[in-house]
Short mmCIF file of N, CA and C in Angstrom, two decimals:
data_model
loop_
_atom_site.label_atom_id
_atom_site.label_comp_id
_atom_site.label_asym_id
_atom_site.label_seq_id
_atom_site.Cartn_x
_atom_site.Cartn_y
_atom_site.Cartn_z
N MET A 216 18.74 8.40 -10.30
CA MET A 216 17.91 8.23 -9.11
C MET A 216 18.29 6.92 -8.42
N MET A 217 18.42 7.00 -7.13
CA MET A 217 18.72 5.80 -6.37
C MET A 217 17.50 4.89 -6.34
N MET A 218 17.71 3.67 -5.97
CA MET A 218 16.60 2.72 -5.93
C MET A 218 15.71 2.98 -4.71
N THR A 219 14.41 2.85 -4.95
CA THR A 219 13.43 2.98 -3.88
C THR A 219 12.70 1.65 -3.74
N THR A 220 12.48 1.24 -2.51
CA THR A 220 11.79 -0.02 -2.24
C THR A 220 10.52 0.26 -1.46
N VAL A 221 9.40 -0.26 -1.98
CA VAL A 221 8.10 -0.10 -1.33
C VAL A 221 7.54 -1.49 -1.06
N VAL A 222 7.10 -1.72 0.16
CA VAL A 222 6.43 -2.98 0.53
C VAL A 222 4.98 -2.66 0.81
N LEU A 223 4.08 -3.40 0.17
CA LEU A 223 2.65 -3.28 0.42
C LEU A 223 2.23 -4.55 1.15
N ALA A 224 1.57 -4.41 2.30
CA ALA A 224 1.21 -5.57 3.11
C ALA A 224 -0.26 -5.52 3.46
N GLY A 225 -0.96 -6.60 3.15
CA GLY A 225 -2.38 -6.66 3.47
C GLY A 225 -2.82 -8.10 3.54
N VAL A 226 -4.12 -8.31 3.38
CA VAL A 226 -4.65 -9.67 3.35
C VAL A 226 -5.49 -9.83 2.08
N GLY A 227 -5.74 -11.08 1.72
CA GLY A 227 -6.50 -11.36 0.52
C GLY A 227 -7.84 -10.63 0.51
N GLY A 228 -8.17 -10.05 -0.63
CA GLY A 228 -9.42 -9.32 -0.77
C GLY A 228 -9.29 -7.83 -0.58
N GLN A 229 -8.11 -7.34 -0.14
CA GLN A 229 -7.95 -5.90 0.08
C GLN A 229 -7.39 -5.16 -1.12
N GLY A 230 -7.03 -5.87 -2.18
CA GLY A 230 -6.52 -5.21 -3.37
C GLY A 230 -5.05 -4.86 -3.30
N THR A 231 -4.31 -5.58 -2.51
CA THR A 231 -2.87 -5.31 -2.36
C THR A 231 -2.14 -5.53 -3.68
N ILE A 232 -2.47 -6.59 -4.38
CA ILE A 232 -1.79 -6.91 -5.63
C ILE A 232 -2.10 -5.87 -6.70
N LEU A 233 -3.36 -5.46 -6.80
CA LEU A 233 -3.71 -4.42 -7.77
C LEU A 233 -2.96 -3.13 -7.47
N ALA A 234 -2.89 -2.77 -6.19
CA ALA A 234 -2.18 -1.54 -5.81
C ALA A 234 -0.71 -1.63 -6.20
N GLY A 235 -0.08 -2.78 -5.97
CA GLY A 235 1.31 -2.96 -6.36
C GLY A 235 1.49 -2.87 -7.86
N ASP A 236 0.54 -3.42 -8.59
CA ASP A 236 0.59 -3.36 -10.06
C ASP A 236 0.47 -1.91 -10.54
N VAL A 237 -0.42 -1.15 -9.91
CA VAL A 237 -0.55 0.28 -10.28
C VAL A 237 0.76 1.00 -10.01
N LEU A 238 1.34 0.80 -8.83
CA LEU A 238 2.59 1.48 -8.50
C LEU A 238 3.69 1.11 -9.50
N ALA A 239 3.80 -0.18 -9.82
CA ALA A 239 4.84 -0.62 -10.76
C ALA A 239 4.61 0.01 -12.14
N LYS A 240 3.39 0.05 -12.60
CA LYS A 240 3.10 0.63 -13.92
C LYS A 240 3.36 2.14 -13.95
N VAL A 241 3.10 2.82 -12.85
CA VAL A 241 3.40 4.25 -12.77
C VAL A 241 4.92 4.45 -12.90
N ALA A 242 5.69 3.64 -12.18
CA ALA A 242 7.15 3.76 -12.24
C ALA A 242 7.67 3.47 -13.64
N VAL A 243 7.12 2.46 -14.30
CA VAL A 243 7.52 2.14 -15.68
C VAL A 243 7.16 3.31 -16.60
N ALA A 244 5.96 3.85 -16.43
CA ALA A 244 5.51 4.96 -17.30
C ALA A 244 6.42 6.18 -17.15
N GLU A 245 7.07 6.32 -16.01
CA GLU A 245 7.97 7.47 -15.81
C GLU A 245 9.42 7.10 -16.06
N GLY A 246 9.63 5.97 -16.76
CA GLY A 246 10.96 5.63 -17.25
C GLY A 246 11.86 4.90 -16.28
N MET A 247 11.31 4.38 -15.21
CA MET A 247 12.12 3.67 -14.22
C MET A 247 12.28 2.20 -14.59
N ASP A 248 13.39 1.64 -14.16
CA ASP A 248 13.54 0.20 -14.15
C ASP A 248 12.77 -0.30 -12.92
N VAL A 249 11.96 -1.33 -13.07
CA VAL A 249 11.08 -1.78 -11.99
C VAL A 249 11.18 -3.29 -11.83
N LYS A 250 11.21 -3.74 -10.59
CA LYS A 250 11.05 -5.16 -10.28
C LYS A 250 9.91 -5.26 -9.28
N LEU A 251 9.03 -6.24 -9.52
CA LEU A 251 7.88 -6.45 -8.65
C LEU A 251 7.80 -7.92 -8.30
N SER A 252 7.52 -8.22 -7.06
CA SER A 252 7.28 -9.61 -6.68
C SER A 252 6.19 -9.64 -5.62
N GLU A 253 5.60 -10.80 -5.49
CA GLU A 253 4.46 -10.95 -4.56
C GLU A 253 4.61 -12.24 -3.78
N VAL A 254 4.10 -12.21 -2.57
CA VAL A 254 3.99 -13.42 -1.77
C VAL A 254 2.54 -13.50 -1.32
N HIS A 255 1.84 -14.47 -1.85
CA HIS A 255 0.43 -14.63 -1.45
C HIS A 255 0.10 -16.10 -1.44
N GLY A 256 -0.03 -16.62 -0.23
CA GLY A 256 -0.33 -18.03 -0.07
C GLY A 256 -1.83 -18.27 -0.13
N MET A 257 -2.44 -18.37 1.01
CA MET A 257 -3.89 -18.56 1.08
C MET A 257 -4.54 -17.18 1.05
N ALA A 258 -4.41 -16.52 -0.11
CA ALA A 258 -4.69 -15.10 -0.15
C ALA A 258 -6.08 -14.74 -0.69
N GLN A 259 -6.88 -15.70 -1.10
CA GLN A 259 -8.15 -15.31 -1.70
C GLN A 259 -8.99 -14.48 -0.73
N ARG A 260 -9.06 -14.91 0.51
CA ARG A 260 -9.78 -14.15 1.54
C ARG A 260 -9.08 -14.32 2.87
N GLY A 261 -8.48 -13.26 3.34
CA GLY A 261 -7.97 -13.25 4.69
C GLY A 261 -6.54 -13.69 4.89
N GLY A 262 -5.89 -14.29 3.89
CA GLY A 262 -4.49 -14.69 4.06
C GLY A 262 -3.56 -13.53 3.78
N SER A 263 -2.37 -13.59 4.32
CA SER A 263 -1.40 -12.51 4.15
C SER A 263 -0.98 -12.36 2.69
N VAL A 264 -0.83 -11.11 2.27
CA VAL A 264 -0.36 -10.79 0.92
C VAL A 264 0.72 -9.72 1.06
N GLU A 265 1.87 -9.98 0.49
CA GLU A 265 2.95 -8.99 0.47
C GLU A 265 3.32 -8.72 -0.98
N THR A 266 3.41 -7.47 -1.34
CA THR A 266 3.86 -7.07 -2.67
C THR A 266 5.08 -6.17 -2.50
N PHE A 267 6.12 -6.49 -3.26
CA PHE A 267 7.36 -5.73 -3.19
C PHE A 267 7.56 -5.02 -4.53
N VAL A 268 7.72 -3.71 -4.50
CA VAL A 268 7.97 -2.93 -5.71
C VAL A 268 9.27 -2.16 -5.49
N ARG A 269 10.21 -2.39 -6.40
CA ARG A 269 11.49 -1.68 -6.33
C ARG A 269 11.68 -0.95 -7.65
N PHE A 270 12.05 0.32 -7.58
CA PHE A 270 12.25 1.08 -8.81
C PHE A 270 13.43 2.04 -8.67
N GLY A 271 14.01 2.38 -9.83
CA GLY A 271 15.15 3.28 -9.88
C GLY A 271 15.77 3.23 -11.26
N GLN A 272 16.98 3.74 -11.39
CA GLN A 272 17.65 3.73 -12.68
C GLN A 272 17.92 2.29 -13.13
N THR A 273 18.44 1.49 -12.22
CA THR A 273 18.68 0.08 -12.48
C THR A 273 18.35 -0.70 -11.21
N VAL A 274 17.51 -1.72 -11.37
CA VAL A 274 17.14 -2.58 -10.24
C VAL A 274 17.53 -3.99 -10.61
N PHE A 275 18.38 -4.60 -9.82
CA PHE A 275 18.88 -5.93 -10.16
C PHE A 275 18.05 -7.07 -9.61
N SER A 276 17.30 -6.82 -8.54
CA SER A 276 16.58 -7.92 -7.90
C SER A 276 15.28 -7.44 -7.25
N PRO A 277 14.26 -8.27 -7.27
CA PRO A 277 13.04 -7.91 -6.56
C PRO A 277 13.07 -8.30 -5.09
N VAL A 278 14.14 -8.95 -4.67
CA VAL A 278 14.20 -9.47 -3.30
C VAL A 278 14.40 -8.32 -2.31
N VAL A 279 13.59 -8.33 -1.26
CA VAL A 279 13.68 -7.31 -0.22
C VAL A 279 14.02 -8.02 1.09
N ASP A 280 15.18 -7.70 1.61
CA ASP A 280 15.60 -8.25 2.89
C ASP A 280 15.10 -7.36 4.02
N PRO A 281 15.07 -7.89 5.24
CA PRO A 281 14.69 -7.05 6.39
C PRO A 281 15.52 -5.78 6.47
N GLY A 282 14.86 -4.69 6.80
CA GLY A 282 15.55 -3.41 6.96
C GLY A 282 15.86 -2.68 5.67
N MET A 283 15.29 -3.11 4.53
CA MET A 283 15.61 -2.50 3.24
C MET A 283 14.52 -1.60 2.68
N ALA A 284 13.30 -1.69 3.17
CA ALA A 284 12.19 -0.95 2.56
C ALA A 284 12.22 0.52 2.96
N ASP A 285 12.07 1.39 1.96
CA ASP A 285 11.97 2.82 2.23
C ASP A 285 10.57 3.19 2.71
N HIS A 286 9.58 2.47 2.21
CA HIS A 286 8.18 2.73 2.56
C HIS A 286 7.47 1.41 2.79
N LEU A 287 6.72 1.33 3.87
CA LEU A 287 5.84 0.19 4.13
C LEU A 287 4.42 0.73 4.18
N ILE A 288 3.60 0.26 3.25
CA ILE A 288 2.19 0.68 3.19
C ILE A 288 1.38 -0.52 3.64
N ALA A 289 0.77 -0.43 4.81
CA ALA A 289 0.05 -1.56 5.39
C ALA A 289 -1.45 -1.35 5.25
N PHE A 290 -2.12 -2.35 4.72
CA PHE A 290 -3.55 -2.26 4.47
C PHE A 290 -4.37 -2.60 5.70
N GLU A 291 -3.73 -3.12 6.74
CA GLU A 291 -4.39 -3.33 8.04
C GLU A 291 -3.30 -3.48 9.10
N MET A 292 -3.68 -3.33 10.38
CA MET A 292 -2.69 -3.15 11.44
C MET A 292 -1.92 -4.42 11.79
N THR A 293 -2.54 -5.59 11.73
CA THR A 293 -1.81 -6.82 12.07
C THR A 293 -0.69 -7.06 11.06
N GLU A 294 -0.98 -6.84 9.78
CA GLU A 294 0.04 -7.02 8.75
C GLU A 294 1.13 -5.96 8.88
N ALA A 295 0.76 -4.76 9.33
CA ALA A 295 1.78 -3.74 9.58
C ALA A 295 2.78 -4.24 10.61
N ALA A 296 2.25 -4.79 11.70
CA ALA A 296 3.13 -5.28 12.76
C ALA A 296 3.96 -6.47 12.27
N ARG A 297 3.33 -7.35 11.50
CA ARG A 297 4.02 -8.56 11.05
C ARG A 297 5.14 -8.26 10.05
N THR A 298 4.96 -7.24 9.22
CA THR A 298 5.95 -6.96 8.17
C THR A 298 6.88 -5.79 8.51
N LEU A 299 6.77 -5.29 9.71
CA LEU A 299 7.57 -4.12 10.11
C LEU A 299 9.07 -4.35 9.95
N THR A 300 9.51 -5.59 10.03
CA THR A 300 10.95 -5.86 9.93
C THR A 300 11.52 -5.47 8.56
N TYR A 301 10.67 -5.33 7.54
CA TYR A 301 11.18 -4.93 6.23
C TYR A 301 11.61 -3.46 6.20
N LEU A 302 11.02 -2.64 7.06
CA LEU A 302 11.24 -1.19 7.00
C LEU A 302 12.63 -0.82 7.51
N ARG A 303 13.32 0.03 6.75
CA ARG A 303 14.64 0.49 7.20
C ARG A 303 14.46 1.55 8.28
N PRO A 304 15.47 1.76 9.10
CA PRO A 304 15.38 2.85 10.08
C PRO A 304 15.13 4.18 9.37
N GLY A 305 14.15 4.92 9.84
CA GLY A 305 13.81 6.20 9.22
C GLY A 305 12.88 6.08 8.03
N GLY A 306 12.48 4.85 7.67
CA GLY A 306 11.56 4.65 6.56
C GLY A 306 10.15 5.10 6.94
N THR A 307 9.29 5.20 5.93
CA THR A 307 7.92 5.67 6.13
C THR A 307 6.97 4.49 6.34
N LEU A 308 6.18 4.57 7.39
CA LEU A 308 5.19 3.53 7.70
C LEU A 308 3.80 4.14 7.65
N VAL A 309 3.03 3.78 6.63
CA VAL A 309 1.65 4.26 6.50
C VAL A 309 0.73 3.07 6.76
N VAL A 310 -0.23 3.25 7.66
CA VAL A 310 -1.07 2.14 8.10
C VAL A 310 -2.55 2.51 7.98
N ASN A 311 -3.29 1.66 7.30
CA ASN A 311 -4.74 1.79 7.28
C ASN A 311 -5.26 1.40 8.68
N ARG A 312 -6.04 2.28 9.29
CA ARG A 312 -6.51 2.04 10.65
C ARG A 312 -7.64 1.01 10.65
N ARG A 313 -7.26 -0.23 10.42
CA ARG A 313 -8.22 -1.33 10.38
C ARG A 313 -7.52 -2.60 10.83
N THR A 314 -8.26 -3.49 11.46
CA THR A 314 -7.71 -4.79 11.83
C THR A 314 -8.60 -5.88 11.22
N VAL A 315 -7.96 -6.84 10.58
CA VAL A 315 -8.67 -8.00 10.04
C VAL A 315 -8.23 -9.20 10.85
N ASP A 316 -9.18 -9.84 11.54
CA ASP A 316 -8.82 -10.99 12.37
C ASP A 316 -8.39 -12.16 11.49
N SER A 317 -7.30 -12.82 11.91
CA SER A 317 -6.81 -14.00 11.20
C SER A 317 -7.72 -15.19 11.49
N LEU A 318 -7.56 -16.26 10.72
CA LEU A 318 -8.38 -17.45 10.91
C LEU A 318 -8.25 -18.02 12.33
N PRO A 319 -7.03 -18.16 12.89
CA PRO A 319 -6.94 -18.67 14.27
C PRO A 319 -7.71 -17.82 15.28
N VAL A 320 -7.77 -16.50 15.05
CA VAL A 320 -8.54 -15.63 15.93
C VAL A 320 -10.03 -15.88 15.71
N LEU A 321 -10.42 -15.99 14.44
CA LEU A 321 -11.84 -16.17 14.12
C LEU A 321 -12.42 -17.47 14.69
N ILE A 322 -11.60 -18.53 14.71
CA ILE A 322 -12.12 -19.82 15.21
C ILE A 322 -11.83 -20.01 16.70
N GLY A 323 -11.25 -19.00 17.33
CA GLY A 323 -11.07 -19.03 18.77
C GLY A 323 -9.82 -19.74 19.25
N ASP A 324 -8.90 -20.08 18.36
CA ASP A 324 -7.65 -20.72 18.78
C ASP A 324 -6.65 -19.74 19.37
N MET A 325 -6.80 -18.47 19.01
CA MET A 325 -5.87 -17.44 19.51
C MET A 325 -6.68 -16.21 19.88
N PRO A 326 -6.19 -15.45 20.86
CA PRO A 326 -6.85 -14.17 21.16
C PRO A 326 -6.48 -13.13 20.10
N ALA A 327 -7.36 -12.18 19.91
CA ALA A 327 -7.04 -11.07 18.99
C ALA A 327 -5.87 -10.28 19.56
N PRO A 328 -4.95 -9.86 18.70
CA PRO A 328 -3.82 -9.07 19.21
C PRO A 328 -4.30 -7.77 19.84
N GLU A 329 -3.66 -7.38 20.91
CA GLU A 329 -4.02 -6.13 21.59
C GLU A 329 -2.85 -5.15 21.51
N GLY A 330 -3.18 -3.89 21.58
CA GLY A 330 -2.15 -2.85 21.63
C GLY A 330 -1.43 -2.61 20.32
N LEU A 331 -2.05 -3.02 19.20
CA LEU A 331 -1.38 -2.85 17.91
C LEU A 331 -1.13 -1.38 17.58
N GLU A 332 -2.19 -0.57 17.75
CA GLU A 332 -2.05 0.83 17.36
C GLU A 332 -0.97 1.53 18.19
N GLU A 333 -0.96 1.27 19.48
CA GLU A 333 0.04 1.89 20.34
C GLU A 333 1.45 1.45 19.93
N ALA A 334 1.58 0.16 19.63
CA ALA A 334 2.90 -0.35 19.22
C ALA A 334 3.35 0.28 17.91
N LEU A 335 2.40 0.45 16.98
CA LEU A 335 2.76 1.02 15.68
C LEU A 335 3.05 2.52 15.79
N VAL A 336 2.36 3.21 16.68
CA VAL A 336 2.68 4.62 16.94
C VAL A 336 4.13 4.72 17.40
N GLY A 337 4.54 3.79 18.24
CA GLY A 337 5.92 3.78 18.72
C GLY A 337 6.94 3.55 17.61
N GLU A 338 6.48 3.00 16.50
CA GLU A 338 7.36 2.78 15.34
C GLU A 338 7.26 3.91 14.33
N GLY A 339 6.52 4.97 14.67
CA GLY A 339 6.42 6.12 13.79
C GLY A 339 5.31 6.00 12.74
N ALA A 340 4.33 5.16 12.99
CA ALA A 340 3.26 4.95 12.00
C ALA A 340 2.44 6.21 11.77
N ILE A 341 2.04 6.36 10.53
CA ILE A 341 1.11 7.41 10.12
C ILE A 341 -0.18 6.68 9.76
N PHE A 342 -1.27 7.03 10.43
CA PHE A 342 -2.52 6.29 10.23
C PHE A 342 -3.45 7.03 9.28
N LEU A 343 -4.21 6.23 8.58
CA LEU A 343 -5.18 6.75 7.61
C LEU A 343 -6.40 5.83 7.67
N ASP A 344 -7.59 6.41 7.65
CA ASP A 344 -8.80 5.59 7.61
C ASP A 344 -9.21 5.42 6.15
N ALA A 345 -8.56 4.47 5.48
CA ALA A 345 -8.74 4.31 4.03
C ALA A 345 -10.16 3.88 3.68
N GLU A 346 -10.80 3.05 4.51
CA GLU A 346 -12.16 2.61 4.19
C GLU A 346 -13.14 3.79 4.19
N ALA A 347 -13.01 4.67 5.19
CA ALA A 347 -13.92 5.83 5.25
C ALA A 347 -13.73 6.73 4.03
N LEU A 348 -12.48 6.94 3.65
CA LEU A 348 -12.22 7.78 2.47
C LEU A 348 -12.71 7.10 1.20
N ALA A 349 -12.57 5.78 1.13
CA ALA A 349 -13.07 5.05 -0.04
C ALA A 349 -14.59 5.17 -0.14
N CYS A 350 -15.27 5.07 0.99
CA CYS A 350 -16.73 5.25 0.98
C CYS A 350 -17.09 6.66 0.54
N GLU A 351 -16.33 7.63 1.01
CA GLU A 351 -16.56 9.03 0.60
C GLU A 351 -16.37 9.18 -0.91
N ALA A 352 -15.44 8.40 -1.47
CA ALA A 352 -15.19 8.46 -2.91
C ALA A 352 -16.28 7.76 -3.71
N GLY A 353 -17.08 6.94 -3.04
CA GLY A 353 -18.17 6.27 -3.73
C GLY A 353 -17.93 4.80 -4.00
N SER A 354 -16.84 4.23 -3.49
CA SER A 354 -16.54 2.83 -3.70
C SER A 354 -15.80 2.26 -2.49
N PRO A 355 -16.50 1.55 -1.61
CA PRO A 355 -15.83 1.00 -0.42
C PRO A 355 -14.67 0.08 -0.75
N ARG A 356 -14.64 -0.46 -1.96
CA ARG A 356 -13.55 -1.36 -2.35
C ARG A 356 -12.31 -0.61 -2.84
N SER A 357 -12.33 0.69 -2.80
CA SER A 357 -11.21 1.49 -3.32
C SER A 357 -10.24 1.92 -2.22
N ALA A 358 -10.28 1.27 -1.06
CA ALA A 358 -9.35 1.64 0.01
C ALA A 358 -7.90 1.46 -0.45
N ASN A 359 -7.66 0.47 -1.31
CA ASN A 359 -6.30 0.26 -1.81
C ASN A 359 -5.82 1.48 -2.62
N ILE A 360 -6.71 2.08 -3.38
CA ILE A 360 -6.33 3.26 -4.18
C ILE A 360 -6.19 4.49 -3.29
N VAL A 361 -6.98 4.57 -2.21
CA VAL A 361 -6.76 5.63 -1.22
C VAL A 361 -5.33 5.55 -0.70
N LEU A 362 -4.90 4.33 -0.37
CA LEU A 362 -3.54 4.15 0.15
C LEU A 362 -2.49 4.49 -0.90
N MET A 363 -2.78 4.22 -2.18
CA MET A 363 -1.84 4.63 -3.23
C MET A 363 -1.79 6.15 -3.34
N GLY A 364 -2.93 6.80 -3.14
CA GLY A 364 -2.94 8.26 -3.12
C GLY A 364 -2.07 8.80 -2.00
N ALA A 365 -2.18 8.18 -0.83
CA ALA A 365 -1.33 8.60 0.29
C ALA A 365 0.14 8.37 -0.04
N ALA A 366 0.44 7.20 -0.60
CA ALA A 366 1.84 6.88 -0.96
C ALA A 366 2.36 7.85 -2.01
N SER A 367 1.49 8.27 -2.93
CA SER A 367 1.93 9.15 -4.01
C SER A 367 2.51 10.46 -3.50
N TYR A 368 2.07 10.85 -2.32
CA TYR A 368 2.54 12.10 -1.75
C TYR A 368 4.04 12.06 -1.46
N ALA A 369 4.57 10.85 -1.24
CA ALA A 369 5.99 10.71 -0.90
C ALA A 369 6.82 10.14 -2.04
N LEU A 370 6.17 9.79 -3.15
CA LEU A 370 6.90 9.16 -4.25
C LEU A 370 7.09 10.16 -5.39
N PRO A 371 8.16 9.98 -6.20
CA PRO A 371 8.55 11.01 -7.17
C PRO A 371 7.85 10.91 -8.52
N PHE A 372 6.55 10.69 -8.53
CA PHE A 372 5.84 10.52 -9.79
C PHE A 372 4.77 11.60 -9.95
N GLU A 373 4.48 11.93 -11.21
CA GLU A 373 3.52 12.98 -11.51
C GLU A 373 2.08 12.48 -11.32
N VAL A 374 1.23 13.34 -10.82
CA VAL A 374 -0.17 12.98 -10.59
C VAL A 374 -0.86 12.51 -11.88
N PRO A 375 -0.66 13.19 -13.03
CA PRO A 375 -1.33 12.70 -14.25
C PRO A 375 -0.93 11.27 -14.62
N THR A 376 0.30 10.87 -14.29
CA THR A 376 0.71 9.49 -14.57
C THR A 376 -0.09 8.52 -13.70
N TRP A 377 -0.23 8.85 -12.42
CA TRP A 377 -1.05 8.01 -11.53
C TRP A 377 -2.48 7.92 -12.08
N GLU A 378 -3.03 9.06 -12.46
CA GLU A 378 -4.42 9.08 -12.93
C GLU A 378 -4.59 8.22 -14.19
N ARG A 379 -3.63 8.31 -15.10
CA ARG A 379 -3.71 7.53 -16.34
C ARG A 379 -3.60 6.03 -16.06
N VAL A 380 -2.66 5.64 -15.20
CA VAL A 380 -2.48 4.22 -14.89
C VAL A 380 -3.70 3.67 -14.15
N ILE A 381 -4.20 4.41 -13.17
CA ILE A 381 -5.38 3.94 -12.43
C ILE A 381 -6.56 3.78 -13.40
N SER A 382 -6.74 4.74 -14.28
CA SER A 382 -7.85 4.67 -15.24
C SER A 382 -7.74 3.46 -16.15
N ASP A 383 -6.50 3.11 -16.52
CA ASP A 383 -6.29 1.95 -17.40
C ASP A 383 -6.41 0.62 -16.66
N ARG A 384 -6.17 0.64 -15.34
CA ARG A 384 -6.01 -0.61 -14.60
C ARG A 384 -7.30 -1.09 -13.89
N VAL A 385 -8.17 -0.18 -13.48
CA VAL A 385 -9.37 -0.58 -12.75
C VAL A 385 -10.53 -0.80 -13.73
N PRO A 386 -11.57 -1.54 -13.32
CA PRO A 386 -12.72 -1.73 -14.21
C PRO A 386 -13.30 -0.38 -14.66
N PRO A 387 -13.69 -0.28 -15.93
CA PRO A 387 -14.15 1.02 -16.46
C PRO A 387 -15.25 1.67 -15.63
N LYS A 388 -16.17 0.91 -15.10
CA LYS A 388 -17.28 1.54 -14.36
C LYS A 388 -16.84 2.09 -13.00
N THR A 389 -15.61 1.78 -12.57
CA THR A 389 -15.13 2.26 -11.27
C THR A 389 -14.05 3.34 -11.40
N VAL A 390 -13.77 3.77 -12.62
CA VAL A 390 -12.67 4.71 -12.82
C VAL A 390 -12.89 6.00 -12.02
N GLU A 391 -14.04 6.60 -12.12
CA GLU A 391 -14.27 7.89 -11.44
C GLU A 391 -14.14 7.75 -9.94
N ALA A 392 -14.73 6.69 -9.37
CA ALA A 392 -14.63 6.49 -7.92
C ALA A 392 -13.19 6.26 -7.49
N ASN A 393 -12.44 5.50 -8.29
CA ASN A 393 -11.04 5.25 -7.93
C ASN A 393 -10.20 6.51 -8.04
N LEU A 394 -10.47 7.34 -9.03
CA LEU A 394 -9.72 8.60 -9.12
C LEU A 394 -10.05 9.51 -7.93
N ARG A 395 -11.32 9.52 -7.51
CA ARG A 395 -11.67 10.29 -6.31
C ARG A 395 -10.96 9.71 -5.09
N ALA A 396 -10.93 8.37 -5.00
CA ALA A 396 -10.26 7.71 -3.87
C ALA A 396 -8.77 8.08 -3.84
N PHE A 397 -8.13 8.07 -5.00
CA PHE A 397 -6.70 8.44 -5.08
C PHE A 397 -6.49 9.86 -4.54
N HIS A 398 -7.32 10.78 -4.99
CA HIS A 398 -7.12 12.18 -4.57
C HIS A 398 -7.48 12.40 -3.10
N LEU A 399 -8.45 11.65 -2.59
CA LEU A 399 -8.76 11.78 -1.16
C LEU A 399 -7.58 11.29 -0.31
N GLY A 400 -6.95 10.20 -0.73
CA GLY A 400 -5.77 9.72 -0.01
C GLY A 400 -4.62 10.71 -0.09
N ARG A 401 -4.41 11.25 -1.27
CA ARG A 401 -3.34 12.25 -1.45
C ARG A 401 -3.64 13.52 -0.66
N ASP A 402 -4.88 13.98 -0.73
CA ASP A 402 -5.26 15.20 -0.01
C ASP A 402 -5.13 15.01 1.49
N ALA A 403 -5.42 13.81 1.98
CA ALA A 403 -5.29 13.57 3.42
C ALA A 403 -3.86 13.82 3.87
N CYS A 404 -2.91 13.45 3.02
CA CYS A 404 -1.51 13.70 3.36
C CYS A 404 -1.18 15.19 3.25
N ALA A 405 -1.72 15.82 2.22
CA ALA A 405 -1.45 17.25 2.05
C ALA A 405 -2.01 18.05 3.21
N GLU A 406 -3.13 17.58 3.77
CA GLU A 406 -3.76 18.30 4.88
C GLU A 406 -3.17 17.91 6.23
N GLY A 407 -2.22 17.00 6.23
CA GLY A 407 -1.54 16.64 7.47
C GLY A 407 -2.15 15.48 8.21
N VAL A 408 -3.24 14.89 7.67
CA VAL A 408 -3.81 13.70 8.32
C VAL A 408 -2.76 12.59 8.33
N CYS A 409 -2.05 12.48 7.22
CA CYS A 409 -0.90 11.57 7.20
C CYS A 409 0.26 12.35 6.61
N SER A 410 1.01 12.99 7.43
CA SER A 410 2.11 13.81 6.93
C SER A 410 3.32 12.95 6.62
N LEU A 411 3.58 12.76 5.35
CA LEU A 411 4.71 11.94 4.94
C LEU A 411 5.97 12.79 4.81
#
């Protein structure tokens, strides 16, 4: 199997790192060589978080240069626009239809970005309302797992492996809600809401 590169982009508090960890553990469980790296500066709340997961028969480096990612999974629209340079031509761009204002916007130093959705549509974005699906699953904090469910539709891993890793990785009292969130994200793709 050739190497696959997935970039997860969000902000602190959205569960980007947990989602990357789940994806990496799924790839390991299915016998892949995996490299994972993260960039998270002021990430506790509202700062940018990027997680890079690369898997295949042999992966020599976790470094992802611009234009190398096969899939970009964005947890909100501003980060989708900011990290779009990682996506290779023809790569998959899945975007949670949400915007989180940055600190400069919140304190009035900068205007909120406009036209994000239109710009991302022009880049071939597939939109998903992960928060609404997470609420439907019973846990508003499971939007990250909804996005992993959507990503799973395009990745070469078995559903039971995803279910086992998610069950092992999330807090025990949230396992059922997270499994529902995973399947709602996956089903959304199967039903064409996000056709990968």
